[in-house]
Coordinates of C-alpha atoms in Angstrom, one line a residue:
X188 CA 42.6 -7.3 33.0
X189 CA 45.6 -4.8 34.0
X190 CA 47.5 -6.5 36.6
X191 CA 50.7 -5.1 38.0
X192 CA 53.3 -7.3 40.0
X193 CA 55.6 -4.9 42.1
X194 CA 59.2 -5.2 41.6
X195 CA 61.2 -3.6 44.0
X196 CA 62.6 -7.1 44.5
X197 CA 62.1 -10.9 44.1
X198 CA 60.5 -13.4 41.4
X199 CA 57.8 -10.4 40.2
X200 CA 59.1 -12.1 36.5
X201 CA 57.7 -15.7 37.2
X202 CA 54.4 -13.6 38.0
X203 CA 54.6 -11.2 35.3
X204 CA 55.2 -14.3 32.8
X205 CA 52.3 -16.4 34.2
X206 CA 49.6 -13.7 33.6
X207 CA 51.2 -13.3 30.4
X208 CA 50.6 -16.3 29.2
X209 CA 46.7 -16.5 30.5
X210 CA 46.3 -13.9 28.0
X211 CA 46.3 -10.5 30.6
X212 CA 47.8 -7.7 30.3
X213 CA 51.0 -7.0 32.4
X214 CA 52.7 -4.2 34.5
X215 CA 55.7 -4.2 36.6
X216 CA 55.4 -1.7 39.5
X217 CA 58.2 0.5 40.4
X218 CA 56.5 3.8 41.6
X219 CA 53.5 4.7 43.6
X220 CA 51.1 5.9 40.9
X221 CA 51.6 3.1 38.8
X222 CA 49.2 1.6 40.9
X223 CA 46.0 3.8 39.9
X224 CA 45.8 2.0 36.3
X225 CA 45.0 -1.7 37.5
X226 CA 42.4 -4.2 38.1
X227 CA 44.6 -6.4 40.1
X228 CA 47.5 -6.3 42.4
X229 CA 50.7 -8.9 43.1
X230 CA 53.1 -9.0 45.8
X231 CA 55.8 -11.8 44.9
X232 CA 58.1 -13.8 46.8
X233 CA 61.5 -12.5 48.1
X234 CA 63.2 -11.3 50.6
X235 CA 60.7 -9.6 53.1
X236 CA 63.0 -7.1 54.9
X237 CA 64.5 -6.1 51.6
X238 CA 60.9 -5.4 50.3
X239 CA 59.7 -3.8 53.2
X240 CA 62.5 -1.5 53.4
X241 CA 62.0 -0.6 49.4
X242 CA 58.4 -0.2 50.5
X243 CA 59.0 2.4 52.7
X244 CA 61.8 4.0 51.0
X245 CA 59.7 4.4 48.0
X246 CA 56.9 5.5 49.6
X247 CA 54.6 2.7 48.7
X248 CA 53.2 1.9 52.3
X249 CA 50.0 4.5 51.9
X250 CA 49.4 3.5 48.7
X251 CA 49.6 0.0 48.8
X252 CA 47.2 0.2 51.8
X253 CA 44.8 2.3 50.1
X254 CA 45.4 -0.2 47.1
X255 CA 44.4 -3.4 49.8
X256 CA 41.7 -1.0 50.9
X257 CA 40.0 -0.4 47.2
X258 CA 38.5 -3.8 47.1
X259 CA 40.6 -4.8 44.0
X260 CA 42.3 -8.1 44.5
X261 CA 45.7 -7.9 46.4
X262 CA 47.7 -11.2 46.6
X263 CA 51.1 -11.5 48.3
X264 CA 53.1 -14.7 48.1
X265 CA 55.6 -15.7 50.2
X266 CA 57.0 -13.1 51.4
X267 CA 54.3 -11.1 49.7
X268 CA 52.1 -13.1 52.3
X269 CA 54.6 -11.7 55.2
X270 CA 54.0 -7.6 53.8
X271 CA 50.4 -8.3 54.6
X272 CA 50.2 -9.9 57.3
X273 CA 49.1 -7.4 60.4
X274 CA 51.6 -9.8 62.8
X275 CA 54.5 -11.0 61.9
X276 CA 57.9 -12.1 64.1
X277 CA 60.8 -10.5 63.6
X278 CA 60.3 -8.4 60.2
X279 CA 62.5 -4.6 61.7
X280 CA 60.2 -2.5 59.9
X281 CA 56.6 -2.3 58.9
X282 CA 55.1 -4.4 56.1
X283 CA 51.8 -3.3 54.3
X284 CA 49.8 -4.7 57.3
X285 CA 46.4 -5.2 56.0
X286 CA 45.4 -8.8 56.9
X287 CA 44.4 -10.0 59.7
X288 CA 46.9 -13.1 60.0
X289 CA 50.1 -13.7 62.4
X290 CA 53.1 -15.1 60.3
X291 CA 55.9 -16.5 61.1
X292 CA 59.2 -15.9 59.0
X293 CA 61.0 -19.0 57.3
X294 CA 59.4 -21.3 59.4
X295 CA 59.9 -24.3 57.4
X296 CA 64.1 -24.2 57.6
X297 CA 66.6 -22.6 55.0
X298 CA 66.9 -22.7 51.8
X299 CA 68.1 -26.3 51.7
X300 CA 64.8 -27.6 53.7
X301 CA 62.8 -26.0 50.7
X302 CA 59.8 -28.9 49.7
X303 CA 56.9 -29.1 47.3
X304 CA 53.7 -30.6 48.5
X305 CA 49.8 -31.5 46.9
X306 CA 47.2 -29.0 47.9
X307 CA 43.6 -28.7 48.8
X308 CA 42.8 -24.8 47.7
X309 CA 39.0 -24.1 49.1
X310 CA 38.3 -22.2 45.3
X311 CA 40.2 -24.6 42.9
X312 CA 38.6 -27.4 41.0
X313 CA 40.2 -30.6 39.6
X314 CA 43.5 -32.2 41.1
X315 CA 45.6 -31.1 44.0
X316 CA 47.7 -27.9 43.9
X317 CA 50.9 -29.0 43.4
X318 CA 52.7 -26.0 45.5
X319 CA 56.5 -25.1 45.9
X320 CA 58.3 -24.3 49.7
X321 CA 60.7 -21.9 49.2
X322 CA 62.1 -20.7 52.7
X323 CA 58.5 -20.3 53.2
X324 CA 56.8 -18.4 55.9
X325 CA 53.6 -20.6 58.1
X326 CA 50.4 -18.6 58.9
X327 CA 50.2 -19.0 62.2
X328 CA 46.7 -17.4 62.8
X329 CA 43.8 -16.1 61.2
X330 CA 41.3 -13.4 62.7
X331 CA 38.2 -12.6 61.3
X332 CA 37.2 -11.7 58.7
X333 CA 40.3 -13.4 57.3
X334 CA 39.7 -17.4 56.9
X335 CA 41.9 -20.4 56.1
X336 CA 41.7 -21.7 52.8
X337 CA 44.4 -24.5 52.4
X338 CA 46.4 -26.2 55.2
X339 CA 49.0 -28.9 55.4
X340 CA 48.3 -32.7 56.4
X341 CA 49.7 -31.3 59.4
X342 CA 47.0 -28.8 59.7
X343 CA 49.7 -25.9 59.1
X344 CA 47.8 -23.0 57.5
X345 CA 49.9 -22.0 54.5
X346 CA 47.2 -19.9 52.8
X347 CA 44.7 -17.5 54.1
X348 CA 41.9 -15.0 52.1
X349 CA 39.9 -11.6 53.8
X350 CA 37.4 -10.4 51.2
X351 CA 39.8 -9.3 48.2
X352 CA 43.6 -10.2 49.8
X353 CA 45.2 -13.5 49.1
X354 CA 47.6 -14.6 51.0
X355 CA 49.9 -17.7 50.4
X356 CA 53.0 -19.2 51.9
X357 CA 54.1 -21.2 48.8
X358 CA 55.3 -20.1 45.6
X359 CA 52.1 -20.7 42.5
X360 CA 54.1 -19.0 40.0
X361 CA 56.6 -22.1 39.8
X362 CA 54.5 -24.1 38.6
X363 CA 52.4 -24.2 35.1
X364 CA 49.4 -24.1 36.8
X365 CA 47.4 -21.4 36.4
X366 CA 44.6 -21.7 39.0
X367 CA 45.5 -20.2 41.3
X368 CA 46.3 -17.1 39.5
X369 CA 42.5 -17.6 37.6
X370 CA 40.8 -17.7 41.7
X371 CA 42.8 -14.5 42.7
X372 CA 41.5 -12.6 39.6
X373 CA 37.9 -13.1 40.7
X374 CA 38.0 -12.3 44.8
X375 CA 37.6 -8.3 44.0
X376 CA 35.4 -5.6 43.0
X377 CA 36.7 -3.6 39.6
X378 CA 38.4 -0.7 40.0
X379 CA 35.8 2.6 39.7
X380 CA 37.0 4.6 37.3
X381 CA 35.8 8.2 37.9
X382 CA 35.6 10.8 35.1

């Protein structure tokens, strides 16, 4: 598969060399129509004002919309998760706003109250997740047709699916495990080519 990783700002690398290494084929996104040429969409972890500001100064918000909207997979993390939520506090500007989810920004602390945990992903076989906090947002609701799919002990939602978007509070690319990244490639229709 063609999966791009945009990188207006944020750890789009740790993404970039993940896929990489399961063998697909790589694109880092920088302008609008690079999006027509893949299977498969990322939106990493960063800062989400910073992002959502290069969004709209780039004029990526249509686009990445009508990207969510194609029924390819779309899969923020982090603050990727924040750009598609439909409801989030305090973010100035608009995100991508395609999920139906309320987050809440860095609702786990600061930087220095950053944690790792052992997940339950509904999807993944085999061990727990073992998933990274970084200044992580929470999901604070879901809405129909988007559904909870791993939560704390705590029962804090910190991922959360609608048909072909992924969204997750914590940070998979950190790790070595490649799970997650093999669920996300198979939650979408292809892309339809036409002629």
């Amino acid at each position: 598969m063609t999966v791009g990783v945009l990188a207006l700002q944020g750890d789009f690398r740790e993404h970039r060399e993940m896929l990489e290494r399961m063998g697909h084929t790589v694109r880092e996104i920088r302008k609008p129509a690079q999006l027509d040429a893949l299977d498969a969409l990322i939106i990493p972890g960063g800062e989400s004002t910073t992002i959502a500001r290069l969004i709209l100064s780039n004029g990526f918000q249509q686009p990445l919309r009508d990207f969510c909207a194609s029924g390819r997979p779309v899969w923020g993390t982090c603050a990727g998760a924040i750009l598609l939520a439909g409801q989030v506090d305090n973010l100035d500007r608009p995100g991508i706003e395609t999920m139906n989810i309320q987050v809440r920004r860095n609702a786990f602390g600061r930087q220095v109250d950053s944690f790792e945990a052992d997940l339950t992903v509904e999807g993944l076989s085999g061990p727990p997740f073992r998933a990274v906090f970084i200044r992580a947002p929470l999901i604070e609701r879901v809405f129909p047709p988007a559904r909870a799919i791993c939560v704390l002990e705590d029962g804090t939602i910190v991922a959360a699916r609608q048909g072909n978007l992924l969204a997750t509070s914590f940070h998979p690319e950190l790790t070595g495990d490649s799970r997650l990244h093999e669920l996300f490639l198979t939650i979408g229709a292809p892309a339809v080519v036409t002629p």
